[in-house]
Short mmCIF file of C-alpha atoms in Angstrom, two decimals:
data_model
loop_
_atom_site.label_atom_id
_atom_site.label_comp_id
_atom_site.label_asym_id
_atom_site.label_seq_id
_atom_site.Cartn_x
_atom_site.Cartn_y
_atom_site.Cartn_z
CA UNK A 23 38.95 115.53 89.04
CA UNK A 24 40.66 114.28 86.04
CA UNK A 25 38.44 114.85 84.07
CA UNK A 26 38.00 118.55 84.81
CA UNK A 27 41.98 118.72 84.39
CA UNK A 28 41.76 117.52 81.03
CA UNK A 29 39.20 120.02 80.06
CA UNK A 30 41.66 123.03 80.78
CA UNK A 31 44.78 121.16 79.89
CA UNK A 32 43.09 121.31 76.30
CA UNK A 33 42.22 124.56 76.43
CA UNK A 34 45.25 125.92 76.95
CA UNK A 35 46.52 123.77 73.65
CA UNK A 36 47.47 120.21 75.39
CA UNK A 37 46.04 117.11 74.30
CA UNK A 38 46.95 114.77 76.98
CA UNK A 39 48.12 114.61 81.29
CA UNK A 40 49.55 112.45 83.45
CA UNK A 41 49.03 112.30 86.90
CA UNK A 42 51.99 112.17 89.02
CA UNK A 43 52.05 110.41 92.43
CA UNK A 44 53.43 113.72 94.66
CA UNK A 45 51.14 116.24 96.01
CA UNK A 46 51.84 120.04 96.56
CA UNK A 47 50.56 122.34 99.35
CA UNK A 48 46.91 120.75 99.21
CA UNK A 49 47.13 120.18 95.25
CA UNK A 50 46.74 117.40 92.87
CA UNK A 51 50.09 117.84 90.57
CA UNK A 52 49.47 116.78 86.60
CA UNK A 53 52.19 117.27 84.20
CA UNK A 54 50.50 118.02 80.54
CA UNK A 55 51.47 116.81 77.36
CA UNK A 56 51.00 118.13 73.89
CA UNK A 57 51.09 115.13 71.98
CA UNK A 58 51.59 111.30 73.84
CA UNK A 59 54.73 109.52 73.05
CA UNK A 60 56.49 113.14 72.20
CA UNK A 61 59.34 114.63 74.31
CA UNK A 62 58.44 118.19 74.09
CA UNK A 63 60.75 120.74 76.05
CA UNK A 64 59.54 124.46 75.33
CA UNK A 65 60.74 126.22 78.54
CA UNK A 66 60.38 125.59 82.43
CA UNK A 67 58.19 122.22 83.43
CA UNK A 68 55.36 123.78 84.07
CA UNK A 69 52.71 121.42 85.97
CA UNK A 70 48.71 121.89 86.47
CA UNK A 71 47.66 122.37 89.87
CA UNK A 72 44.05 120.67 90.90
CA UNK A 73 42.50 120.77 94.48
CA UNK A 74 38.11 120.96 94.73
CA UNK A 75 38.08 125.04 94.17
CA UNK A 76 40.57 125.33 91.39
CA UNK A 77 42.50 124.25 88.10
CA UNK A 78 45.46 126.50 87.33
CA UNK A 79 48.97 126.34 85.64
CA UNK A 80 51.75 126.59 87.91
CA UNK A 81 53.90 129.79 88.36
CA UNK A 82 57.57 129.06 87.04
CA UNK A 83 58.37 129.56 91.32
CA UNK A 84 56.27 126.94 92.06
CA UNK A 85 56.67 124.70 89.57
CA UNK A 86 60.64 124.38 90.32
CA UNK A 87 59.07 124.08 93.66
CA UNK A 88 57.29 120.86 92.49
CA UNK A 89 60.46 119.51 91.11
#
């Protein structure tokens, strides 16, 4: 699974995730990172949601719902 998260983290311009330890409504939770060891804040956290049928970015709802 990570490695299919990785794949669309890059496409949509990341270079990096990390995997973080909570779960939400079925879904693996990764935070991505444009460039590792760089605070970047452009916005709302967004997170990437995984499960077996689907990679997506969060919605800014759910994401504050991840927080």
């Amino acid at each position: 699974m990570y490695e299919k998260v990785l794949r669309f983290a890059r496409s949509q311009g990341y270079s990096s995730i990390h995997r973080l330890k909570r779960s939400w409504r079925g879904y693996e939770v990764y935070e991505p990172i444009f460039k590792k060891g760089v605070v970047s804040h452009v916005g709302l956290p967004l997170v990437i949601l995984a499960n077996e049928s689907e990679v997506r970015m969060s919605s800014p709802e759910e994401s504050l719902e991840c927080l």
